[in-house]
XYZ file of C-alpha atoms in Angstrom:
716
model
C -31.935 -35.249 8.556
C -34.884 -33.400 11.004
C -36.872 -29.573 8.817
C -36.706 -27.488 10.724
C -38.009 -24.082 10.296
C -36.719 -20.605 10.399
C -37.387 -18.677 14.056
C -37.408 -22.220 15.509
C -35.168 -23.145 18.780
C -32.955 -26.576 19.383
C -31.951 -27.301 22.449
C -28.889 -29.746 22.571
C -28.956 -32.337 25.260
C -25.570 -32.678 26.189
C -25.354 -35.596 27.665
C -27.202 -37.511 25.016
C -24.536 -36.161 22.411
C -22.039 -37.503 25.093
C -23.464 -41.011 24.598
C -23.831 -40.718 20.764
C -23.013 -44.350 19.176
C -20.026 -42.256 17.099
C -18.435 -42.867 20.194
C -18.370 -46.214 20.156
C -19.634 -49.829 22.233
C -20.556 -49.258 25.148
C -21.217 -45.658 25.462
C -21.427 -45.505 29.385
C -18.644 -46.702 30.117
C -15.437 -44.730 31.291
C -12.427 -44.826 28.344
C -10.058 -42.537 28.546
C -8.519 -43.878 25.096
C -11.201 -41.835 23.650
C -9.730 -39.177 23.605
C -6.260 -40.365 22.246
C -4.806 -37.896 19.289
C -5.866 -40.697 16.516
C -9.282 -41.152 17.658
C -10.665 -37.853 17.584
C -9.357 -37.453 14.396
C -12.052 -39.772 13.799
C -14.933 -38.254 15.907
C -17.012 -35.834 14.443
C -16.083 -32.311 15.247
C -18.833 -31.424 17.179
C -19.927 -34.660 18.933
C -17.623 -33.564 21.962
C -19.265 -30.600 24.032
C -17.211 -29.622 27.284
C -18.458 -27.396 29.897
C -17.408 -23.640 28.922
C -17.673 -25.037 25.098
C -19.109 -22.416 22.106
C -18.908 -18.683 21.357
C -19.284 -18.204 24.755
C -16.771 -20.140 26.150
C -14.655 -19.346 28.981
C -11.113 -17.400 27.875
C -9.175 -18.926 30.541
C -10.460 -22.830 29.849
C -6.996 -23.884 28.133
C -5.023 -21.683 30.004
C -6.622 -24.067 33.177
C -6.045 -27.213 31.784
C -2.732 -26.075 30.419
C -2.029 -25.870 34.408
C -3.480 -29.075 35.136
C -1.569 -30.620 33.434
C 1.720 -29.109 34.615
C 0.656 -29.944 37.756
C 0.067 -33.379 37.489
C 3.125 -33.793 35.931
C 4.552 -32.787 38.701
C 2.874 -34.461 41.246
C 3.339 -37.835 39.229
C 6.714 -37.421 39.236
C 7.457 -36.476 43.062
C 4.431 -38.779 44.170
C 3.451 -42.598 43.626
C -0.409 -42.549 43.465
C -2.338 -45.134 45.658
C -6.179 -46.126 45.331
C -6.089 -46.753 49.252
C -9.647 -47.480 49.054
C -10.236 -50.227 46.219
C -12.353 -47.082 44.706
C -15.587 -47.857 42.227
C -16.877 -45.220 39.955
C -19.835 -43.349 41.308
C -20.683 -40.303 39.515
C -21.749 -37.024 41.591
C -23.904 -34.057 39.220
C -24.022 -31.058 40.445
C -23.488 -28.618 38.019
C -20.753 -31.191 36.056
C -20.421 -34.562 36.749
C -17.191 -35.815 38.730
C -16.136 -38.159 40.821
C -17.639 -39.129 44.097
C -15.618 -39.460 47.428
C -12.425 -40.533 44.929
C -9.424 -40.469 47.528
C -5.567 -40.849 46.958
C -2.930 -41.613 49.455
C 0.966 -40.025 48.043
C 3.973 -41.479 48.700
C 6.989 -39.352 47.654
C 8.974 -40.965 44.974
C 12.649 -42.212 45.659
C 15.433 -40.024 43.064
C 16.331 -43.074 41.545
C 12.367 -43.334 40.453
C 12.141 -40.244 38.994
C 14.808 -40.215 37.051
C 13.413 -39.526 33.506
C 12.943 -42.854 31.062
C 14.118 -40.428 28.520
C 16.989 -40.038 29.735
C 17.569 -43.355 31.668
C 16.854 -44.234 27.789
C 19.762 -42.294 26.132
C 22.637 -43.287 29.008
C 21.456 -47.356 28.466
C 21.469 -46.770 24.744
C 24.638 -44.884 24.504
C 26.608 -48.127 25.615
C 28.273 -49.770 22.515
C 27.066 -53.173 24.067
C 22.914 -51.851 23.406
C 23.370 -50.184 20.067
C 21.332 -52.040 17.499
C 23.310 -53.445 14.721
C 23.642 -51.907 11.224
C 21.602 -53.436 8.589
C 21.708 -52.397 4.861
C 19.240 -53.499 2.162
C 22.023 -54.756 -0.680
C 20.771 -54.103 -4.251
C 16.783 -53.850 -3.922
C 15.459 -52.241 -5.789
C 13.402 -48.273 -4.270
C 11.234 -46.103 -6.464
C 11.052 -42.203 -4.992
C 8.259 -40.366 -6.720
C 7.358 -36.738 -6.188
C 4.018 -34.527 -6.952
C 5.863 -31.306 -6.693
C 5.105 -27.633 -8.577
C 7.271 -25.708 -6.802
C 9.623 -27.899 -6.160
C 9.844 -29.220 -3.088
C 8.511 -33.066 -3.136
C 11.100 -33.485 -5.988
C 14.075 -32.464 -3.474
C 12.858 -34.363 -0.783
C 12.554 -37.645 -3.074
C 16.730 -36.195 -4.283
C 17.553 -36.521 -0.856
C 15.508 -39.648 -0.152
C 17.774 -41.540 -2.786
C 21.189 -40.224 -2.159
C 19.999 -41.607 1.533
C 18.203 -44.983 0.619
C 21.938 -45.524 -2.100
C 23.880 -44.893 1.131
C 22.010 -48.164 3.086
C 21.831 -50.796 -0.146
C 19.054 -49.659 -1.732
C 19.121 -49.289 -5.516
C 16.815 -46.121 -5.794
C 15.224 -44.229 -9.011
C 13.288 -41.042 -8.494
C 10.505 -40.341 -11.398
C 7.027 -38.289 -11.149
C 3.900 -39.491 -10.118
C 2.717 -38.907 -13.645
C 5.300 -41.900 -15.657
C 4.793 -44.540 -13.572
C 0.883 -44.883 -14.575
C 0.669 -48.627 -14.534
C 4.022 -49.291 -13.911
C 3.639 -50.042 -10.180
C 3.675 -53.424 -8.951
C 5.215 -55.646 -5.927
C 7.516 -57.481 -7.587
C 9.924 -54.024 -8.303
C 10.494 -52.891 -4.529
C 9.032 -50.924 -2.151
C 7.646 -47.478 -3.007
C 7.981 -43.939 -1.355
C 5.446 -41.530 -2.539
C 6.131 -37.060 -1.606
C 3.106 -35.462 -2.527
C 1.514 -32.180 -2.211
C -2.121 -30.503 -3.425
C -2.407 -27.617 -5.394
C -5.793 -25.993 -4.386
C -6.916 -29.307 -3.314
C -6.549 -31.088 -6.066
C -3.282 -33.471 -7.862
C -0.199 -30.988 -9.521
C 0.353 -31.096 -12.505
C 3.140 -34.143 -12.080
C 0.309 -36.043 -9.841
C -2.536 -35.788 -12.436
C -2.561 -38.387 -14.556
C -1.284 -40.874 -11.433
C -4.165 -40.066 -9.086
C -6.487 -40.305 -12.044
C -5.402 -43.821 -12.524
C -5.100 -44.364 -8.946
C -8.798 -43.774 -8.409
C -9.985 -46.388 -11.379
C -7.764 -49.705 -9.994
C -10.333 -52.294 -9.000
C -9.647 -53.636 -5.180
C -6.637 -55.892 -5.552
C -4.603 -54.553 -8.324
C -1.752 -53.800 -5.917
C -1.802 -56.317 -4.007
C 2.104 -57.152 -2.414
C 3.226 -53.729 -3.103
C 4.803 -52.126 -0.076
C 4.592 -48.160 -0.189
C 4.873 -44.593 2.208
C 3.342 -41.461 1.654
C 4.493 -38.359 2.704
C 2.555 -34.825 2.688
C 3.848 -31.732 2.460
C 0.914 -28.872 2.653
C 0.696 -25.563 4.646
C -2.355 -25.715 7.337
C -3.096 -21.797 6.535
C -5.173 -24.174 3.225
C -7.423 -25.862 6.270
C -10.123 -26.833 3.427
C -7.316 -28.486 1.446
C -4.820 -29.375 4.087
C -3.106 -32.861 2.649
C -6.504 -33.954 0.739
C -3.878 -35.599 -2.336
C -2.147 -37.639 0.024
C -5.083 -38.529 1.865
C -6.122 -39.648 -1.326
C -3.335 -41.499 -2.744
C -2.630 -43.372 0.617
C -6.350 -43.711 0.541
C -6.324 -45.647 -2.616
C -3.571 -47.434 -2.890
C -4.406 -49.519 0.189
C -8.298 -50.098 -1.262
C -5.765 -51.600 -4.308
C -4.294 -53.831 -2.216
C -1.400 -52.482 -0.664
C 0.195 -52.292 2.261
C 1.607 -49.346 3.909
C 5.209 -49.535 5.952
C 4.191 -47.035 7.934
C 1.800 -44.361 9.032
C 1.642 -41.454 6.152
C 3.032 -38.352 7.029
C 1.994 -34.993 7.224
C 4.476 -32.029 6.984
C 3.193 -29.029 7.386
C 5.395 -25.499 5.770
C 3.371 -23.201 8.749
C 4.766 -25.776 11.389
C 8.150 -27.764 11.805
C 8.118 -28.832 7.917
C 11.868 -29.898 8.391
C 11.985 -31.544 12.139
C 8.635 -33.668 10.870
C 10.170 -35.059 7.550
C 13.328 -35.796 9.282
C 11.125 -37.722 11.642
C 9.098 -38.872 9.371
C 12.336 -40.006 7.219
C 13.897 -42.056 10.079
C 10.457 -44.300 10.539
C 10.926 -44.841 7.012
C 14.622 -46.193 7.001
C 13.585 -47.816 9.921
C 10.993 -49.638 8.829
C 12.826 -50.692 5.373
C 15.623 -52.139 6.958
C 14.291 -53.940 9.005
C 12.224 -55.654 6.027
C 14.746 -55.485 2.879
C 18.148 -55.636 5.189
C 20.513 -57.534 6.322
C 22.862 -56.905 9.448
C 26.240 -56.063 8.112
C 29.782 -55.184 9.545
C 30.860 -51.436 9.076
C 31.642 -50.648 12.036
C 35.549 -50.080 10.847
C 34.352 -47.474 8.002
C 31.928 -45.619 10.863
C 33.178 -41.752 11.223
C 32.290 -40.936 14.775
C 28.961 -40.848 16.737
C 26.621 -38.024 16.292
C 26.898 -37.709 20.385
C 30.538 -36.982 20.430
C 31.024 -34.914 17.478
C 28.321 -31.823 16.150
C 28.314 -31.546 12.404
C 30.425 -28.546 11.602
C 33.768 -28.363 11.572
C 35.522 -24.415 11.026
C 39.152 -24.466 8.940
C 40.350 -21.101 8.389
C 41.562 -20.777 5.092
C 41.137 -17.744 2.534
C 38.823 -18.410 -0.857
C 34.784 -17.860 -1.432
C 32.426 -19.367 -3.344
C 28.156 -19.885 -3.633
C 28.225 -22.225 -6.118
C 27.101 -25.312 -4.411
C 23.969 -23.575 -3.026
C 23.343 -22.353 -6.352
C 23.200 -25.611 -8.442
C 21.035 -27.259 -5.194
C 18.251 -24.348 -6.094
C 18.792 -25.165 -9.532
C 19.276 -21.049 -9.943
C 20.941 -19.341 -12.815
C 22.647 -15.773 -12.913
C 19.860 -12.929 -14.138
C 20.852 -10.197 -14.795
C 18.932 -7.210 -13.391
C 18.085 -4.501 -16.498
C 15.689 -2.280 -14.556
C 13.618 -1.481 -10.947
C 12.014 1.145 -9.747
C 9.306 2.074 -7.274
C 5.172 1.564 -8.479
C 3.903 3.368 -5.668
C 4.009 6.885 -4.576
C 6.028 6.943 -1.874
C 5.770 10.816 -1.013
C 1.857 10.128 -0.359
C 0.813 8.662 3.845
C -0.902 5.826 1.626
C 2.236 4.832 0.166
C 3.876 1.476 0.648
C 6.146 -0.248 -1.161
C 5.700 -2.059 -4.368
C 8.661 -2.616 -7.138
C 8.873 -3.266 -10.130
C 11.923 -5.268 -11.212
C 12.755 -6.563 -14.915
C 14.691 -9.379 -15.292
C 17.124 -10.877 -18.395
C 16.609 -14.576 -18.200
C 19.079 -16.498 -19.616
C 19.784 -18.430 -22.892
C 17.821 -20.573 -23.261
C 15.484 -20.020 -21.142
C 12.156 -19.285 -21.672
C 8.297 -19.039 -19.773
C 4.730 -18.884 -20.129
C 2.216 -16.505 -19.270
C 1.353 -17.326 -15.505
C 4.331 -18.825 -14.502
C 6.845 -18.177 -11.182
C 10.156 -17.696 -10.618
C 12.007 -18.078 -7.471
C 14.535 -16.041 -6.825
C 17.714 -16.287 -4.148
C 18.232 -14.254 -1.643
C 20.962 -12.784 0.914
C 19.946 -11.470 4.104
C 20.049 -8.279 5.522
C 23.608 -6.522 6.996
C 21.786 -5.556 10.668
C 20.485 -9.397 10.935
C 24.245 -10.742 9.971
C 25.440 -8.294 12.345
C 23.211 -9.265 15.516
C 24.804 -12.721 14.866
C 28.183 -11.503 15.070
C 27.349 -9.287 17.651
C 26.068 -12.243 20.313
C 29.198 -14.519 18.784
C 31.411 -11.759 18.890
C 32.500 -13.371 15.620
C 34.685 -11.154 12.906
C 32.882 -10.884 10.218
C 36.045 -10.649 7.865
C 36.798 -13.786 9.149
C 37.956 -16.745 5.908
C 36.424 -20.252 6.485
C 36.420 -23.411 5.315
C 32.995 -25.461 6.550
C 33.241 -29.303 6.301
C 30.719 -31.424 7.260
C 32.387 -34.694 9.560
C 29.156 -37.111 8.000
C 26.535 -36.649 5.387
C 23.021 -35.282 6.315
C 20.088 -33.686 3.515
C 20.500 -30.275 5.472
C 24.218 -29.982 5.633
C 24.900 -26.554 3.926
C 26.409 -26.956 0.548
C 29.535 -25.607 1.131
C 32.831 -27.164 0.146
C 35.226 -23.874 -0.585
C 36.633 -21.429 0.535
C 34.513 -18.017 2.342
C 33.808 -15.590 4.878
C 32.151 -15.821 8.083
C 30.052 -12.907 6.422
C 29.405 -14.496 3.324
C 28.546 -17.291 5.310
C 25.612 -15.824 6.913
C 24.450 -13.619 4.716
C 23.959 -16.156 1.295
C 23.659 -19.521 3.111
C 21.908 -20.171 5.920
C 17.548 -18.591 6.954
C 18.469 -16.457 10.080
C 14.276 -15.697 10.409
C 12.653 -19.132 10.532
C 10.718 -19.515 13.771
C 12.254 -21.556 16.107
C 11.194 -25.576 16.560
C 10.935 -27.241 19.704
C 14.204 -29.755 19.121
C 16.231 -26.259 18.947
C 14.688 -24.673 21.356
C 15.438 -28.296 23.399
C 19.084 -27.937 22.405
C 19.686 -23.753 23.824
C 18.301 -25.447 27.072
C 20.971 -27.868 27.156
C 23.819 -25.482 26.430
C 22.567 -22.937 29.384
C 23.780 -23.660 33.190
C 22.219 -20.690 34.882
C 18.770 -22.312 36.268
C 16.275 -19.495 35.610
C 17.391 -19.199 32.182
C 17.898 -22.663 31.477
C 14.356 -23.046 33.474
C 11.933 -21.490 29.897
C 13.809 -23.148 27.653
C 13.071 -25.891 28.976
C 9.092 -25.630 29.807
C 8.699 -24.487 26.084
C 10.800 -27.753 24.220
C 8.737 -29.925 27.104
C 5.313 -27.858 26.371
C 2.478 -29.295 24.075
C 2.524 -28.265 20.687
C 0.053 -25.491 20.925
C 1.248 -24.100 23.768
C 4.829 -23.583 21.762
C 3.077 -21.973 18.531
C 1.210 -20.028 20.560
C 4.527 -18.879 22.688
C 6.996 -19.140 19.574
C 6.059 -20.289 15.949
C 3.154 -17.868 15.891
C 4.998 -14.821 17.459
C 7.850 -15.699 14.908
C 10.723 -16.032 17.366
C 13.618 -17.028 15.460
C 16.411 -19.213 16.914
C 19.110 -15.515 17.109
C 15.860 -14.109 18.938
C 15.664 -16.487 21.918
C 19.445 -16.648 21.856
C 19.921 -12.300 22.335
C 16.947 -13.535 25.204
C 18.725 -15.628 26.998
C 22.098 -14.231 26.951
C 23.716 -17.088 29.682
C 23.057 -19.476 26.811
C 26.839 -20.693 25.584
C 25.879 -22.655 22.210
C 28.862 -23.077 20.289
C 28.273 -20.981 16.458
C 29.186 -24.258 14.907
C 26.230 -25.877 16.664
C 24.474 -22.853 15.463
C 24.987 -23.340 12.198
C 24.086 -27.393 12.575
C 20.453 -25.966 14.081
C 19.628 -23.613 11.061
C 17.821 -24.032 7.102
C 19.825 -23.973 4.259
C 18.745 -20.388 2.516
C 15.659 -21.113 0.153
C 14.607 -19.296 -2.823
C 11.260 -17.146 -2.627
C 8.642 -17.504 -5.615
C 7.266 -14.470 -7.312
C 4.501 -14.574 -9.984
C 5.819 -13.004 -13.226
C 4.263 -10.330 -14.521
C 5.129 -9.547 -18.339
C 3.497 -11.283 -20.729
C 5.593 -14.485 -22.695
C 4.124 -13.360 -26.414
C 4.961 -9.502 -26.097
C 8.407 -10.061 -24.252
C 10.014 -13.369 -24.459
C 13.481 -13.135 -22.995
C 12.538 -11.066 -20.335
C 10.723 -11.595 -16.796
C 8.534 -8.584 -15.096
C 8.280 -8.880 -11.481
C 6.413 -7.395 -8.435
C 7.564 -6.971 -4.938
C 5.579 -6.095 -1.897
C 7.831 -4.898 0.582
C 7.312 -7.190 3.905
C 7.857 -4.373 6.981
C 5.516 -4.596 9.988
C 5.660 -4.330 13.695
C 6.663 -8.108 14.745
C 4.571 -10.370 16.105
C 6.330 -10.681 19.254
C 5.781 -7.141 19.405
C 9.565 -6.128 19.390
C 10.479 -4.420 16.244
C 10.041 -4.224 13.157
C 9.696 -7.486 10.495
C 11.258 -7.043 7.276
C 10.789 -9.919 4.681
C 13.992 -11.337 3.735
C 12.892 -11.817 -0.549
C 11.400 -8.455 -0.480
C 14.089 -6.873 1.575
C 17.095 -8.200 -0.609
C 14.801 -6.928 -3.992
C 14.260 -3.822 -3.171
C 18.093 -3.491 -2.529
C 18.941 -4.752 -6.229
C 19.396 -1.717 -9.307
C 19.902 -2.036 -12.971
C 23.242 -3.780 -13.943
C 23.283 -5.879 -10.441
C 23.044 -9.906 -10.347
C 20.403 -12.430 -8.637
C 20.367 -15.865 -8.762
C 16.935 -17.089 -9.632
C 14.961 -19.912 -11.992
C 11.820 -20.235 -13.632
C 8.970 -22.321 -12.480
C 5.555 -23.542 -14.181
C 2.337 -22.286 -12.682
C -0.397 -24.807 -12.852
C -1.987 -26.115 -16.027
C -5.330 -24.686 -13.976
C -4.506 -21.375 -13.199
C -3.203 -20.441 -17.826
C -5.876 -18.281 -19.339
C -8.385 -20.215 -21.824
C -6.083 -20.418 -25.525
C -9.934 -19.896 -26.418
C -10.458 -16.253 -26.404
C -14.254 -16.595 -26.301
C -14.627 -18.426 -23.258
C -15.507 -15.022 -20.967
C -12.660 -14.530 -17.944
C -13.174 -12.765 -15.003
C -9.960 -12.210 -12.884
C -9.676 -11.020 -8.885
C -6.893 -9.320 -7.095
C -5.775 -7.482 -4.097
C -1.970 -5.435 -4.243
C 0.371 -7.266 -6.104
C -1.703 -10.493 -6.116
C -2.100 -8.516 -10.028
C 1.190 -9.749 -10.947
C 0.356 -12.721 -12.963
C -3.005 -11.050 -14.406
C -1.146 -8.127 -15.587
C 1.020 -10.975 -18.162
C -2.665 -11.659 -19.190
C -3.697 -8.774 -20.101
C -0.778 -7.994 -21.792
C -0.795 -10.508 -24.169
C -4.421 -10.273 -25.065
C -3.476 -6.681 -25.699
C -1.203 -7.629 -27.976
C -2.711 -10.857 -29.728
C -5.395 -7.501 -30.485
C -7.915 -10.749 -28.626
C -11.543 -8.773 -27.575
C -12.906 -11.659 -25.806
C -14.691 -10.780 -22.283
C -12.454 -10.098 -19.688
C -13.158 -8.302 -16.320
C -10.322 -7.253 -14.068
C -11.519 -6.963 -10.669
C -8.050 -5.956 -8.373
C -7.684 -4.016 -4.966
C -5.515 -1.306 -3.903
C -5.399 1.534 -1.567
C -5.956 4.882 -3.661
C -6.172 5.829 -7.149
C -3.278 8.231 -7.050
C -1.427 6.129 -4.628
C -1.065 2.183 -6.140
C -2.861 1.898 -9.064
C -0.743 -0.230 -10.487
C 0.770 -0.149 -14.199
C -2.281 1.919 -15.263
C -1.027 3.649 -17.863
C -0.529 -0.247 -19.640
C -3.976 -1.110 -18.243
C -5.807 1.724 -19.418
C -4.370 1.691 -22.561
C -5.363 -2.072 -23.182
C -8.526 -1.453 -22.223
C -8.518 1.418 -24.454
C -7.511 -1.267 -27.139
C -10.747 -3.456 -25.860
C -8.134 -5.985 -24.560
C -9.488 -6.136 -20.873
C -12.201 -4.088 -18.410
C -10.729 -2.445 -15.499
C -12.908 -3.359 -12.756
C -10.751 -1.244 -9.330
C -11.332 -0.670 -5.891
C -10.201 1.994 -3.435
C -10.064 0.918 0.066
C -9.220 4.374 1.258
C -11.634 6.437 -1.397
C -14.206 4.005 -2.119
C -16.579 4.554 -5.085
C -20.107 3.645 -4.730
C -19.272 2.006 -1.288
C -17.119 -0.060 -3.243
C -14.027 -0.866 -0.997
C -12.666 -3.857 -1.656
C -12.895 -6.524 -4.490
C -15.717 -8.589 -3.490
C -18.279 -5.556 -2.488
C -17.078 -4.553 -6.573
C -18.376 -8.300 -7.440
C -21.568 -8.038 -5.402
C -22.124 -4.639 -6.839
C -21.826 -5.854 -10.321
C -23.725 -9.487 -9.900
C -25.638 -8.963 -12.531
C -22.478 -9.131 -14.909
C -20.476 -11.612 -13.052
C -23.747 -14.545 -13.326
C -23.742 -13.742 -16.602
C -19.911 -14.485 -17.192
C -20.495 -17.855 -15.159
C -24.336 -18.663 -16.907
C -21.476 -18.371 -19.938
C -19.383 -21.003 -18.651
C -17.009 -18.562 -17.866
C -13.965 -18.969 -15.503
C -12.753 -17.413 -12.506
C -8.985 -16.791 -11.044
C -8.409 -15.672 -7.935
C -4.423 -14.600 -6.546
C -3.479 -12.550 -3.888
C -4.121 -12.750 -0.069
C -5.693 -15.644 1.264
C -6.426 -15.372 4.827
C -8.970 -12.267 3.724
C -9.800 -11.616 0.447
C -9.968 -15.092 -0.987
C -12.677 -15.818 1.570
C -14.402 -13.180 1.377
C -14.360 -13.200 -3.097
C -15.816 -17.142 -1.777
C -18.464 -15.987 0.113
C -19.661 -12.899 -2.937
C -19.960 -15.664 -5.423
C -21.744 -18.094 -3.319
C -24.097 -15.155 -2.216
C -24.702 -14.632 -5.914
C -25.680 -18.218 -6.367
C -27.927 -18.167 -3.383
C -29.444 -15.036 -5.012
C -30.076 -15.957 -8.585
C -31.322 -19.405 -7.187
C -32.933 -19.367 -4.373
C -30.443 -21.564 -2.627
C -29.277 -21.968 1.030
C -26.045 -22.096 2.529
C -25.138 -25.956 1.878
C -26.279 -25.754 -1.652
C -23.786 -22.140 -2.731
C -21.085 -23.924 -0.725
C -21.358 -27.014 -3.073
C -21.944 -24.997 -6.214
C -18.558 -22.930 -5.678
C -16.940 -26.951 -4.802
C -17.882 -28.051 -8.116
C -16.586 -25.529 -9.787
C -12.938 -25.502 -7.799
C -13.277 -29.290 -8.791
C -13.324 -28.704 -12.531
C -11.238 -26.034 -12.576
C -13.464 -23.220 -13.483
C -12.600 -21.652 -10.029
C -9.143 -21.134 -9.455
C -7.498 -19.652 -6.534
C -2.981 -18.454 -6.402
C -3.578 -17.544 -3.161
C -0.923 -17.512 0.080
C -1.511 -16.459 3.901
C -0.560 -13.082 4.951
C-alpha cells in the first residue's frame, strides 16, 4: 500500500495499531470478547502486538500467562469477587496501559458453591428421569461423501454410515466425484469427510470441487450439510484448505450447514476430534430429522455402568477382522537386505524389501503400499509388566456395545497376539485419556499432576505430552499408583493402523512385484528417556525372505505421476528414502529406453555409505535415461552439501527446464528439505527476473496450483 525504499526505517505506533478498524466497531471500547477464539481467527495475525511480542519477546511471557490463568481460576473457585466501589474504568499509563485504582473485595465461597458445574451436571444427568428421550430418524436418506487418497476419510464415512443405520437413517456412501451434479435438497442431509493433498483436492474429489466452484448462488437452496476436514497441521500452508473451500462454496450456493465445520488434525488429538464432532453431528441430525422412540427395553447397560470390553478365557486365535478392516492381504517377502554400509560410522539403516503381489493385484509406478505392522516384543513386555499379565493366556475379546474404535476381534487369541497385532502402543496420550488415568488414581501426589494435565489448555498439553511423545503406557509407568484396569487400557488404545511407503519399483519392468526402501526410525526419545523406535520401520527390519506381511496397494495422486510424454523435461528432488518413487520412475524410463530430460537431485550422507541402488542408477545414466545429481552432506563436492545447494549452483540448467515447460517433483522430508528447496527455486526466479520476494512466492504458488511443482513430503 505504501512505497518504502530500502534502508528506510518504519515506526509502528502500537496504540494506533490496536485501534485499527479491523477490530470492529468502537475501537475504544474495552471488549474482552474480541479475544474469543473464533474472533481471533478472523483477525489479521499482526493486528495485536502485546507487550513482550515479537522476535525479542520475553521467553517467560507464556509461562507467566499460564501462571496468571491458574491463579485466577483458583481465586474464582474459592472466592466471590465483589465490586465494592461500582468501579468505572480509568486508564493508567506508565510503561503499559492498566486500570487505575481498581480494587475488589473477596467473600469465601461455601462448599456447595465450589462444586464444579461439570460434576453437578454429571450427577444430575445420571438420574433416569433427566435423560433425554431417545430419537430415531426412521427411513431418512443420509448421504456420506468422502474425498480420500489414503482411505482415512473413506473409512470415517463408512463408520458414519454404520452409525446412521443404527439411528434409523438410510445411509449411502460414495466419493465426492460420484455426486457431481446430483446434490439437491430432496435427497436428505449430506455429510462430507474430505482431506487435502498439498492444498489440492484428492483424486476422488477434483471433479466435485470444480463443479462446486461453478455453481450459481441459490443452486443448492434447502440442502443441509456438514463437513469434517481431515489434515495434518505440519503442512501449515495448506492445512484444511480443501475442506474449508467445500464448506464456503456450499454455503455460497445456498446450502445450510447443520453444524460448524470440523477440523481433525492428524498431528494432534485426531480420534478425539472426530469423536466429538461425530457426537455433535448426530445430535444435530436427530434434532432435525428424528422422532421420539421407545427402545429402552432393547438398550444395553449404560456406559457408566460397564466399560467397552469384557475378557473371556478361550483357546483359539485370529487376525482376520483387522485385515478386513484395513483391506490388507498377505504378501510374500521375496527378498530383504540392508542398503547401507552399516560398518561405517555414518551408517544409518535403510532396508530393501521385495514383495510378491497377490493374484489380480496391480500397481502403477509411483503408487504407495500400506503395510500392517506388529508391535515389538519389548514394548508388549512393558505392558505385561505394568499390568501383571501372562502373555500366553488365551482370551476372547467381546465388545459389550458397538463402537467405531472397537478392536475387530471376534475369535480367541492370546494376550501376546492381542497386544502385538491389534493396538497402537506408542501414540501420544490425549487429554481424554489422561483424564481417565486421573479418575483411576487415588494417591493425591500422583492424581494431582494427572488432573492438572487433563485440565490444561491445549498449548500446555501439547508441549508437555504430545510434543514430548508421552504415550499412555509411558504415563502409566510414571504414575504407578494409577489403578487403571487392563480392559479400560484396551478401550483407550487406538486400533493398529497400516504404515505407508512409496513403491520404489517400476510397474512396467516388475508388474507382479513391488520394492520398498524403509529407513529405520531409531532416535533418542523426545522426552529425553530411552530410544524411540518407529513401529513400522522396526517391524520391517525383522522380516526375512519367505515371511508374509499384510499389505495393500494405494494409488498416489495423479499429479505425482511423471508425464507420459517423455519430451516434457522433469526435475526430481529427494533426500534419503524419499528417493523411492523416483527409483521407480528412473527404472521405467530405462526399461522403455527413454532419453528425455530427467534430472534427479537426491541427498545422502556419503557416496561410499548410502548412495542407494548406485549401480542401477549409474547404468540408467549411462543409457541416457537420467542425469543423476547426488549431494553428500558429509562429503560435499564444490560446497554442495544438500540438494538445495546443488540446485542453486546449477540454476542455469534448472531455469532452462522450467522455461521449457518442465515439471518438478519433490519427495522426502517436509520439515527442512522441502522448504529449503522451495526457497532455492524462489531464489532462481528472483535472480532471473529481478523480482521481489512476494512475486517469487506468487510464481511458485502458481506452479504448485497448476500441478507443475508437486510435493509428496512428510514431517520428520
